[in-house]
C-alpha cells in the first residue's frame, strides 16, 4: 500500500474517525459530532474508495451499507460449538438456590462462609450470533444453527452499527483470532417504528408487506434476508456475552481469570456488553438479581425471557465441564412466558367511560405472563381486520407486566380451515342501543349516547359537575362512584332528585356534607347557556365552542335543531365538530335527558343570538397577564369572549392585545419584544363597550 500517499493517509484517518464516532453513537449512545459531519466524512471516504477501489478493505466503514443480493447462505462450521444452556423451569427464586446448591456439591465446596461468585446477566430474547475477528477485523458472522454448523450472515451483520468492523486494541491487546458470542435483537421502540412503517406501506397498497409479531421474529428475519439492503433498513442491536475460539494476540496475553474479566475485555475492544451484567456472590445474591431484573423487565428497552447465571472463575468452569453438550457451570433461569397460544371463543365489544368501543377476544384460559388470561384486547376494528382475527382461531396472546393482554397474531397453521365470519363493529351500542359512529380520520368507533349510556355514566356526571361546567362543589369521583354503584342515580337528572335521606348512608357523608352538596346542586340550576352546552359533554365541544354556539344561536332549542350546514356557520366550527353536535342531538336519549334537566329547574338567560353579525372585539386575540384592578381572570376572559374576542394563553405575532395588570410577567416582556399592543383594564373596558375602535 502507498503509505506515503497523502490521499491514502487521509483514507486511514477517515477510517479511524468513522470507527471512533460510530462506536460513540451506536454503542455508547454519546455522539461527539453532528450527524452531518459524520455523513460528510463518510461521503469523503466513499469518494476516495471509488477513485482507488484497491484500497477498499473489509473493515472499511463503507462496507456496512450491504453488498450483492445472495442466492442463499453458505454454511459455517463453528470452531468451538455454540452450546445451549440448561433451562431452569422453576420460575420462582428457588431455581437460583437449586443451581447454587448443585454447583457447590459438584465443586465439593464445604465451607458455607465462602460463597461461589457468579456472573448474572439478562437472557436476551433475540438471535444468537458468532462473530469471527482475525487480527482485529471482522471476517465472518454466523448464526448458531444446530450448534455445530450455522449460516454465514456476514453481509447482513455488517449493517449493524453496534458491531465493530475492527476491534479497538488501544486499551488491551486484541487476539489474533477471536470468536465473539452474543445476541442480535431489536429494541421495542425500533420494533414499533418498523411496524408503523409496515402498516403505512400496507395502507398505501404495497404488495407482499406484513407487520411483525414480536421483536425477536423481526430481528431473526432481518438477519436472514438474502438482500443486505433490506437488512440494513431494519434497526438491529447487539450484546456480546461470551467467546468461542480465542488465540493469543500478536503482543501480550489475553488470558482471563474470570468470565467477568473476559466481558470487560470484549467491552474494551469495542463490543457492547449489557450494563445489567453483575457479579453475584452466593445464592442470595442470585435470588436478588432474579427479582431485580424481573421488576425491571417491562421497563427495559428490549425483550428478555429470563436471566443467566455463570460460574465466574474460568478454572472452575473447566473443572465442572459439560453434560449432554450443556455446560454444567451455567443455567438460564426463566421468567413466566409473556406469549402463549390459545383459542378465540368469541369476540365481545366493550364500551369505555368515554364511549369508545373496543373489541375484546374471549379466550380459552391460558397461563401467560404469570397469570391466567381469558380476555385480550383487539384495540379497534382496523386491527382486528389487519390481523384477521376470527372466532375459533388459534392465536398468540401476549401479556407484559400490568399491560392489558393483547392478541398478537393468528397462527394460521393451527387454526381450523373453516373459520368464523369476518369481524365488524356493531352499528348500535351494545350497552344502550345508541348509534355508533366513526369520525373521519379516526380509528375508534364511539357510542353517541353519552348522557344515556350506562357505560359512560360516571364520566358524564363528573364532566357535568366540574367547575367550568355546572360547578357542583363536593361532587367528586369517589362520591360519584358510590352514587352510581349503589344505583341511587342513573343519569344527570337524578342529581337534582337527591335528598338528605339518600345521601345519609354513603361513606364519609355526614349531614353537613350532604347539606352542602344539596346547596351546590341547587345553585347549579342557574347557569349560562354556554356552561350548560359544555356540561353536556358533546364530543369536540370545549368551553370556547360552547360559548360560540351560545352567542350564535342565543338559546338552546335552535342549537338542538340546527342542521350541519347551519352549525358550520358558527365561528370556528368545522365539519367534524358540526357533525358531532348534530349527531348528539339526533339521539332521542340525549334530547330526553336535556328536557328532564330543564324540568328539574336547570335554567339560564337566553342571549340575543348574534348570528354572523360583527361584535366589538370580533376577530381580535387577547392575552391576559398580571392582576387586574377589578376583574378576575375569568371575568376578563368572559368579557372578551362575550364581545366576540378570543383569549390565548401565549403571546405571538398573531396577538392583537396584551392586557397587563399588576405584577405582569414574561408575557408582558415578550409582547414588548414583538411590538404587540399592551393595554390596561380600563382600555379593555372601552374597547369592549364599542366606544373606541380597536
XYZ file of C-alpha atoms in Angstrom:
694
model
C 0.000 0.000 0.000
C 1.273 3.529 -0.786
C 1.685 4.581 2.826
C 3.334 7.865 1.801
C 0.456 8.889 -0.483
C -1.410 11.814 1.187
C -4.747 10.526 -0.159
C -4.103 7.088 1.312
C -3.140 8.673 4.623
C -6.409 10.635 4.514
C -8.282 7.366 3.934
C -6.671 5.872 7.040
C -7.590 8.989 9.042
C -11.196 8.737 7.864
C -11.246 5.047 8.872
C -10.191 5.960 12.402
C -12.592 8.893 12.672
C -15.593 6.952 11.429
C -14.890 3.866 13.563
C -14.476 6.053 16.653
C -17.634 8.074 16.124
C -19.710 5.052 15.115
C -18.752 3.456 18.433
C -19.700 6.643 20.303
C -23.070 6.750 18.518
C -24.157 3.104 18.371
C -22.546 1.578 21.462
C -22.027 4.381 23.967
C -25.092 6.407 22.873
C -22.927 9.507 23.339
C -22.180 11.133 19.958
C -19.451 13.748 19.836
C -20.141 15.237 16.390
C -23.329 16.129 14.487
C -24.764 13.609 12.034
C -23.976 15.987 9.185
C -20.237 15.909 9.991
C -20.229 12.098 10.181
C -22.046 11.938 6.831
C -19.530 14.317 5.261
C -16.580 12.141 6.366
C -18.405 9.036 5.160
C -19.038 10.551 1.718
C -15.407 11.658 1.502
C -14.280 8.096 2.227
C -16.681 6.716 -0.385
C -15.239 9.103 -2.983
C -11.651 8.004 -2.230
C -12.615 4.325 -2.496
C -14.346 4.938 -5.835
C -11.147 6.555 -7.067
C -8.992 3.755 -5.601
C -11.084 0.563 -5.237
C -7.916 -1.393 -4.459
C -7.730 0.483 -1.123
C -11.172 -0.738 -0.015
C -10.789 -3.225 2.876
C -13.307 -5.499 4.677
C -13.185 -3.279 7.772
C -13.920 -0.068 5.885
C -16.939 1.801 7.345
C -18.410 1.859 3.828
C -18.831 -1.908 3.945
C -21.747 -1.593 6.371
C -24.001 -0.492 3.527
C -24.582 -4.026 2.204
C -23.413 -5.896 -0.864
C -24.965 -8.048 -3.556
C -28.205 -9.970 -3.138
C -27.373 -13.552 -2.110
C -28.684 -16.683 -3.805
C -28.592 -18.416 -0.430
C -26.495 -18.648 2.729
C -23.242 -20.595 2.872
C -22.724 -22.863 5.863
C -20.170 -22.200 8.585
C -18.757 -24.867 10.918
C -18.104 -23.372 14.342
C -14.538 -23.979 15.557
C -15.925 -24.081 19.105
C -19.554 -25.354 19.224
C -22.248 -22.865 20.222
C -23.792 -24.904 23.015
C -27.212 -24.463 24.565
C -27.604 -23.562 28.231
C -29.740 -25.688 30.500
C -33.036 -24.011 31.431
C -34.354 -23.868 34.982
C -38.103 -24.340 34.608
C -38.848 -23.219 38.171
C -39.575 -19.530 37.595
C -39.520 -18.785 41.322
C -36.436 -17.722 43.258
C -35.840 -21.303 44.403
C -34.406 -22.046 40.953
C -31.355 -19.935 41.776
C -30.902 -21.666 45.123
C -31.065 -25.099 43.483
C -28.384 -24.108 40.951
C -26.018 -22.817 43.636
C -26.545 -25.986 45.715
C -25.666 -28.171 42.718
C -22.555 -26.133 41.851
C -21.237 -26.303 45.408
C -21.837 -30.039 45.514
C -20.060 -30.711 42.216
C -17.134 -28.496 43.226
C -17.084 -30.283 46.614
C -17.173 -26.980 48.495
C -17.889 -27.491 52.182
C -17.137 -24.035 53.602
C -20.535 -22.303 53.734
C -18.867 -18.975 54.588
C -17.146 -18.781 51.174
C -19.879 -18.235 48.574
C -19.352 -19.063 44.902
C -19.119 -15.966 42.731
C -21.258 -15.910 39.602
C -21.814 -13.587 36.661
C -25.522 -12.859 36.188
C -26.912 -11.294 33.025
C -30.257 -10.906 31.230
C -31.302 -13.689 28.858
C -31.875 -11.652 25.722
C -34.758 -12.695 23.507
C -33.040 -12.457 20.131
C -30.892 -14.460 17.723
C -27.544 -15.926 18.781
C -24.557 -14.956 16.625
C -20.883 -15.805 16.388
C -18.572 -13.055 15.130
C -15.105 -14.068 13.934
C -12.332 -11.461 14.089
C -8.863 -12.059 12.633
C -6.177 -9.534 13.523
C -8.981 -7.421 14.927
C -11.006 -7.287 11.676
C -14.490 -8.823 11.310
C -14.187 -11.540 8.665
C -17.264 -13.685 9.299
C -20.583 -13.764 11.137
C -22.673 -16.886 11.567
C -25.935 -17.954 13.190
C -25.997 -20.671 15.861
C -27.723 -23.189 13.572
C -27.577 -26.611 15.221
C -24.650 -25.561 17.399
C -22.108 -27.233 15.110
C -22.984 -25.635 11.767
C -24.643 -22.262 11.171
C -25.346 -19.895 8.277
C -22.918 -17.266 7.001
C -24.715 -13.939 7.508
C -21.643 -11.695 7.313
C -23.065 -9.216 4.797
C -26.167 -8.599 6.900
C -24.274 -8.330 10.187
C -22.007 -5.674 8.683
C -25.074 -3.409 8.551
C -25.478 -3.450 12.368
C -23.978 -0.257 13.704
C -23.223 -1.659 17.181
C -20.972 -4.404 15.813
C -17.457 -3.036 15.164
C -15.846 -3.941 11.855
C -12.457 -3.526 13.542
C -11.684 -4.087 17.213
C -10.104 -1.359 19.316
C -6.795 -2.557 20.743
C -5.724 0.646 22.445
C -6.680 -0.428 25.979
C -5.975 -4.130 25.677
C -4.137 -6.226 23.058
C -6.512 -7.831 20.540
C -6.229 -11.610 19.993
C -5.056 -12.773 16.596
C -8.278 -14.804 16.352
C -11.380 -14.063 18.386
C -14.864 -15.562 18.080
C -17.357 -13.362 19.907
C -20.639 -14.896 21.006
C -23.659 -12.665 21.516
C -27.261 -11.847 20.690
C -28.686 -9.682 17.935
C -32.010 -8.156 18.935
C -34.406 -5.327 18.136
C -35.298 -2.648 20.655
C -39.001 -2.273 21.403
C -39.158 1.328 20.172
C -37.382 0.359 16.954
C -39.782 -2.574 16.554
C -42.848 -0.336 16.969
C -41.422 2.188 14.490
C -40.714 -0.618 11.995
C -44.248 -1.978 12.305
C -45.701 1.518 11.897
C -43.750 1.894 8.638
C -45.014 -1.511 7.533
C -48.610 -0.515 8.309
C -48.209 2.648 6.256
C -46.849 0.654 3.314
C -49.762 -1.777 3.560
C -52.237 1.121 3.709
C -50.648 2.554 0.548
C -51.229 -0.740 -1.264
C -47.699 -2.171 -1.141
C -47.679 -5.855 -2.081
C -46.002 -8.552 -0.027
C -45.589 -6.369 3.068
C -46.546 -7.514 6.552
C -46.243 -6.453 10.157
C -44.087 -8.454 12.560
C -45.302 -10.498 15.510
C -42.578 -9.576 18.003
C -39.087 -8.037 18.127
C -37.355 -11.435 18.137
C -39.002 -12.583 14.915
C -38.303 -9.215 13.304
C -34.609 -9.409 14.252
C -34.217 -13.006 13.084
C -35.996 -12.195 9.832
C -33.713 -9.232 9.188
C -30.542 -11.286 9.731
C -31.783 -13.971 7.322
C -32.595 -11.565 4.475
C -30.831 -12.502 1.252
C -30.732 -8.811 0.308
C -28.400 -6.928 2.688
C -30.064 -3.638 1.718
C -33.286 -4.883 3.328
C -31.365 -5.978 6.415
C -29.739 -2.540 6.571
C -33.175 -0.871 6.624
C -34.217 -2.733 9.784
C -32.882 -1.382 13.098
C -30.872 -4.091 14.879
C -28.769 -4.031 18.054
C -26.256 -6.419 19.623
C -24.932 -7.519 23.007
C -21.818 -9.669 23.484
C -21.945 -12.235 26.317
C -19.083 -14.668 25.684
C -16.476 -16.038 23.322
C -15.534 -19.201 21.451
C -12.159 -19.668 19.818
C -9.524 -17.255 21.046
C -5.813 -17.233 20.321
C -3.021 -15.146 21.793
C -2.622 -11.605 20.455
C 0.413 -10.594 18.478
C 1.554 -8.773 21.607
C 0.598 -9.635 25.141
C -1.577 -12.370 26.641
C -5.383 -12.188 26.795
C -5.669 -14.919 29.407
C -8.573 -14.216 31.748
C -9.014 -15.490 35.247
C -12.757 -14.862 35.345
C -15.666 -14.699 32.958
C -16.356 -11.118 34.067
C -12.806 -10.101 33.114
C -13.453 -11.550 29.656
C -16.630 -9.493 29.269
C -14.779 -6.336 30.265
C -12.137 -7.148 27.633
C -14.837 -7.517 24.959
C -16.192 -4.155 26.025
C -12.739 -2.580 25.855
C -12.324 -3.928 22.312
C -15.444 -2.017 21.270
C -18.157 -4.669 21.610
C -21.333 -3.696 23.503
C -21.829 -5.568 26.792
C -25.042 -5.023 28.761
C -24.677 -2.739 31.754
C -27.073 -5.115 33.567
C -24.288 -7.725 33.849
C -23.435 -8.149 37.526
C -21.199 -10.265 39.756
C -23.175 -12.099 42.443
C -21.709 -13.879 45.459
C -23.829 -16.857 46.524
C -27.426 -17.971 46.166
C -28.972 -14.988 47.962
C -27.360 -12.578 45.501
C -28.674 -14.635 42.566
C -32.182 -14.558 44.046
C -31.947 -10.782 44.495
C -30.714 -10.363 40.908
C -33.541 -12.519 39.535
C -36.109 -10.405 41.399
C -34.450 -7.103 40.470
C -34.343 -7.830 36.734
C -37.862 -9.267 36.917
C -39.099 -5.968 38.349
C -37.295 -4.074 35.555
C -38.389 -6.456 32.812
C -41.303 -4.459 31.425
C -39.369 -1.160 31.571
C -36.328 -2.433 29.679
C -35.972 -1.172 26.105
C -35.616 -4.773 24.859
C -37.274 -8.137 25.490
C -35.801 -10.734 27.838
C -37.250 -14.072 28.910
C -35.066 -14.752 31.933
C -31.596 -14.317 33.388
C -28.437 -16.408 33.009
C -26.075 -17.424 35.812
C -22.462 -18.449 35.044
C -19.737 -19.518 37.441
C -17.281 -16.633 37.287
C -13.934 -18.446 37.754
C -12.832 -19.903 34.428
C -10.793 -22.683 36.074
C -13.956 -23.803 37.869
C -15.871 -23.684 34.569
C -13.257 -26.025 33.092
C -13.431 -28.286 36.151
C -17.244 -28.507 36.004
C -17.214 -29.277 32.290
C -20.259 -30.287 30.252
C -23.104 -32.763 30.335
C -25.091 -33.732 27.243
C -23.480 -30.826 25.372
C -24.638 -28.336 28.019
C -22.227 -26.514 30.355
C -22.599 -27.557 33.987
C -21.353 -24.119 35.038
C -24.242 -22.095 33.587
C -28.012 -22.089 33.692
C -30.859 -19.984 32.270
C -33.425 -19.042 34.912
C -36.627 -18.164 33.070
C -39.485 -15.808 33.880
C -43.118 -16.717 33.180
C -43.737 -16.699 29.417
C -45.173 -13.453 28.044
C -46.588 -15.116 24.934
C -48.720 -18.235 24.651
C -51.118 -19.853 22.180
C -54.836 -20.259 22.833
C -58.211 -20.218 21.066
C -60.635 -17.350 20.433
C -64.016 -18.418 21.817
C -65.847 -15.187 20.999
C -65.282 -11.507 20.174
C -67.074 -9.132 22.515
C -67.344 -5.332 22.269
C -66.805 -3.263 25.417
C -67.826 0.382 25.868
C -65.447 2.589 27.835
C -66.119 5.576 30.095
C -65.723 7.977 27.163
C -67.886 5.952 24.784
C -65.019 4.303 22.908
C -65.865 0.798 21.649
C -63.130 -1.812 21.991
C -63.314 -5.342 20.549
C -62.147 -7.920 23.100
C -61.254 -11.534 22.383
C -62.799 -14.030 24.818
C -60.171 -16.747 25.139
C -59.830 -20.311 26.276
C -57.981 -19.793 29.598
C -54.201 -19.667 29.167
C -51.391 -19.042 31.676
C -49.232 -16.213 30.325
C -47.073 -13.575 31.995
C -47.653 -15.144 35.408
C -51.475 -15.039 35.371
C -54.384 -16.885 33.765
C -55.747 -14.816 30.878
C -59.281 -15.155 29.490
C -59.649 -11.763 27.746
C -57.330 -9.896 25.382
C -57.792 -6.563 23.661
C -58.057 -6.317 19.893
C -57.757 -2.497 20.057
C -60.090 -1.450 17.217
C -61.807 -2.700 14.084
C -58.843 -1.896 11.827
C -56.517 -4.006 13.992
C -58.949 -6.954 14.004
C -59.212 -6.839 10.215
C -55.464 -6.359 9.733
C -54.668 -9.386 11.899
C -57.760 -11.175 10.522
C -58.798 -12.497 13.943
C -61.967 -14.595 13.903
C -63.901 -16.754 16.335
C -62.362 -20.217 16.533
C -58.848 -19.113 15.527
C -55.702 -20.213 17.323
C -53.853 -17.045 18.320
C -50.718 -15.856 20.097
C -51.539 -13.833 23.208
C -49.016 -11.504 24.813
C -49.019 -10.092 28.331
C -46.210 -7.935 29.712
C -46.415 -6.811 33.338
C -49.549 -4.827 34.048
C -50.205 -4.156 30.361
C -53.610 -5.383 29.167
C -53.150 -8.713 27.326
C -53.396 -8.420 23.552
C -53.800 -10.777 20.606
C -50.550 -10.556 18.656
C -51.369 -12.696 15.624
C -53.300 -15.650 14.258
C -51.492 -19.000 13.994
C -52.857 -19.940 10.574
C -51.315 -23.410 10.542
C -53.033 -24.310 13.821
C -56.426 -22.706 13.071
C -59.416 -24.517 11.633
C -59.724 -24.356 7.827
C -63.408 -23.425 8.345
C -63.166 -20.088 10.086
C -65.737 -17.792 11.634
C -67.103 -14.678 9.883
C -65.052 -11.513 9.419
C -65.475 -9.190 12.415
C -67.399 -5.948 12.012
C -68.067 -3.283 14.631
C -71.771 -3.025 15.580
C -73.786 -0.064 14.286
C -75.619 0.269 17.637
C -74.041 0.498 21.099
C -74.212 -2.946 22.769
C -74.956 -1.235 26.109
C -77.587 1.393 25.326
C -78.525 0.923 21.674
C -77.469 4.417 20.600
C -75.884 4.922 17.198
C -72.196 4.088 16.844
C -70.099 6.482 14.763
C -66.559 6.582 13.453
C -65.382 10.075 12.658
C -63.286 10.874 9.618
C -59.591 10.329 10.249
C -60.087 8.341 13.478
C -59.618 4.636 14.128
C -62.034 4.394 17.067
C -65.781 3.842 16.991
C -67.822 5.642 19.665
C -71.260 5.417 21.216
C -73.254 8.623 20.748
C -75.491 8.099 23.802
C -73.183 9.907 26.199
C -75.897 11.114 28.630
C -77.881 7.893 28.452
C -75.332 5.099 28.110
C -74.699 3.418 31.466
C -71.117 2.594 30.473
C -70.386 6.323 30.267
C -72.499 7.363 33.250
C -69.734 8.163 35.760
C -67.667 10.075 33.238
C -70.716 12.080 32.095
C -71.601 13.051 35.683
C -68.052 14.085 36.589
C -67.786 16.217 33.464
C -71.168 17.821 34.141
C -70.175 18.707 37.717
C -66.728 20.205 37.036
C -66.025 23.830 37.931
C -66.047 25.210 34.387
C -69.273 23.366 33.598
C -72.079 23.326 36.211
C -69.692 23.896 39.130
C -71.219 21.429 41.619
C -68.800 21.659 44.532
C -68.384 18.463 46.534
C -69.405 16.063 43.746
C -66.085 14.277 43.231
C -65.037 10.938 41.791
C -65.409 8.862 44.976
C -68.891 10.190 45.657
C -69.969 9.631 42.040
C -68.681 6.055 42.265
C -70.836 5.469 45.352
C -73.951 7.086 43.871
C -73.735 5.105 40.630
C -72.623 1.793 42.160
C -75.451 1.971 44.713
C -77.854 2.756 41.844
C -79.012 5.928 43.560
C -78.540 7.879 40.339
C -78.870 6.568 36.793
C -78.363 9.797 34.889
C -77.822 13.543 35.208
C -81.444 14.461 36.146
C -81.238 12.154 39.174
C -78.666 14.531 40.694
C -81.430 17.066 41.267
C -83.675 14.448 42.865
C -81.228 13.635 45.656
C -82.277 14.226 49.247
C -80.654 14.010 52.681
C -82.013 10.508 53.221
C -80.436 9.149 50.013
C -77.052 10.690 50.884
C -77.006 9.815 54.580
C -75.987 6.188 54.134
C -72.976 6.926 51.929
C -69.397 6.553 53.138
C -67.939 9.754 54.662
C -71.130 11.681 54.006
C -72.105 13.490 57.202
C -75.267 15.584 57.422
C -73.341 18.817 56.916
C -71.529 17.466 53.837
C -74.827 16.225 52.425
C -76.401 19.626 53.045
C -73.528 21.418 51.337
C -73.843 19.163 48.292
C -77.584 19.771 48.028
C -76.974 23.532 48.231
C -74.347 23.284 45.478
C -76.799 21.336 43.312
C -79.471 23.995 43.873
C -77.036 26.795 42.954
C -76.003 24.976 39.789
C -79.558 25.143 38.443
C -78.967 28.762 37.477
C -76.217 28.795 34.883
C -75.445 30.091 31.406
C -76.248 28.508 28.069
C -72.529 28.192 27.272
C -71.802 26.360 30.547
C -74.768 24.045 30.030
C -73.708 23.155 26.475
C -70.189 22.445 27.667
C -71.513 20.381 30.608
C -73.381 18.039 28.257
C -70.044 16.539 27.218
C -70.641 16.683 23.471
C -67.540 15.311 21.751
C -65.237 18.078 20.422
C -67.269 20.819 22.147
C -64.997 22.606 24.593
C -65.602 25.829 26.500
C -64.759 28.108 23.584
C -67.013 26.250 21.134
C -69.856 26.199 23.672
C -69.574 29.991 24.017
C -69.532 30.405 20.232
C -72.690 28.274 19.948
C -74.437 30.287 22.699
C -73.536 33.602 21.093
C -74.535 32.478 17.628
C -77.889 30.814 18.380
C -78.881 32.669 21.573
C -80.927 29.793 23.046
C -80.785 26.007 23.309
C -83.585 24.870 21.006
C -82.030 26.320 17.833
C -78.758 24.535 18.701
C -80.583 21.226 19.180
C -82.500 21.615 15.909
C -79.645 23.005 13.791
C -78.591 21.208 10.631
C -74.940 20.521 9.881
C -74.889 23.395 7.383
C -76.331 25.769 9.995
C -73.759 24.663 12.546
C -70.975 25.309 10.049
C -71.951 28.993 10.110
C -70.767 29.234 13.733
C -67.356 30.755 14.271
C -64.539 28.141 14.421
C -66.941 25.204 13.944
C -65.699 22.854 11.231
C -67.210 19.716 9.674
C -66.048 17.300 12.398
C -67.458 19.442 15.234
C -70.663 20.188 13.327
C -71.357 16.502 12.677
C -70.589 15.668 16.323
C -73.091 18.248 17.637
C -75.756 17.231 15.117
C -75.314 13.518 15.891
C -75.510 14.155 19.636
C -78.838 15.962 19.488
C -80.198 13.499 16.917
C -80.208 10.825 19.648
C -83.634 10.716 21.380
C -81.960 9.641 24.647
C -79.843 12.788 24.766
C -82.759 15.112 23.985
C -84.841 13.416 26.685
C -82.056 13.964 29.238
C -81.885 17.661 28.320
C -85.648 18.050 28.741
C -85.544 16.309 32.141
C -82.767 18.638 33.303
C -84.899 21.608 32.316
C -87.855 20.084 34.155
C -85.651 19.786 37.260
C -85.156 23.564 37.201
C -81.888 23.998 35.295
C -82.220 27.344 33.511
C -80.312 30.294 32.070
C -80.975 33.644 30.461
C -81.183 33.393 26.694
C -78.791 35.558 24.717
C -79.645 37.725 21.757
C -78.215 35.364 19.195
C -75.539 37.145 17.239
C -75.604 35.033 14.102
C -72.853 36.325 11.827
C -73.184 39.973 12.896
C -69.854 41.578 13.919
C -69.144 42.298 17.596
C -66.945 44.939 19.139
C -63.948 42.602 19.581
C -64.734 40.259 16.699
C -61.591 38.622 15.308
C -59.288 40.122 17.958
C -56.942 37.931 20.041
C -56.084 38.930 23.619
C -53.599 37.626 26.195
C -54.132 38.307 29.912
C -51.213 38.726 32.304
C -50.848 40.007 35.859
C -53.616 41.026 38.310
C -56.272 43.435 37.010
C -57.742 46.113 39.362
C -61.388 44.975 39.392
C -61.794 41.988 37.056
C -60.747 38.437 37.868
C -59.035 36.424 35.127
C -62.270 34.521 34.425
C -64.336 37.708 34.339
C -61.948 39.388 31.895
C -61.969 36.297 29.708
C -65.778 36.176 29.742
C -65.959 39.885 28.837
C -63.647 39.447 25.853
C -65.405 36.330 24.587
C -68.875 37.826 25.003
C -67.747 40.691 22.757
C -66.530 38.238 20.100
C -62.854 38.251 21.021
C -60.571 35.327 21.672
C -58.302 34.736 24.681
C -54.986 32.939 24.164
C -52.581 31.620 26.754
C -49.397 32.703 24.961
C -48.103 35.762 23.141
C -47.227 35.553 19.446
C -47.121 37.818 16.400
C -50.804 36.998 15.885
C -51.746 38.501 19.276
C -53.620 41.811 18.932
C -53.533 42.999 22.563
C -51.887 42.010 25.827
C -53.987 43.108 28.807
C -51.478 43.718 31.596
C -52.186 44.162 35.281
C -50.021 44.360 38.398
C -47.002 42.044 38.560
C -47.204 41.155 34.857
C -44.501 38.663 33.979
C -42.761 37.214 30.929
C -45.813 37.619 28.688
C -45.512 41.398 29.014
C -41.805 41.247 28.156
C -42.499 39.087 25.109
C -45.272 41.457 23.945
C -42.886 44.404 24.168
C -40.222 42.479 22.261
C -42.678 41.588 19.481
C -44.231 45.041 19.332
C -47.679 43.795 20.411
C -50.009 46.495 21.800
C -50.193 46.470 25.622
C -53.340 47.836 27.288
C -54.745 48.024 30.816
C -58.148 47.042 32.190
C -59.647 50.479 31.585
C -58.724 50.383 27.892
C -60.147 46.844 27.623
C -63.488 48.023 29.006
C -63.571 50.869 26.489
C -62.824 48.549 23.574
C -65.406 46.002 24.693
C -68.088 48.692 25.030
C -67.593 49.790 21.441
C -66.848 53.377 22.394
C -63.497 53.229 20.622
C -62.313 51.249 17.644
C -59.600 48.638 18.379
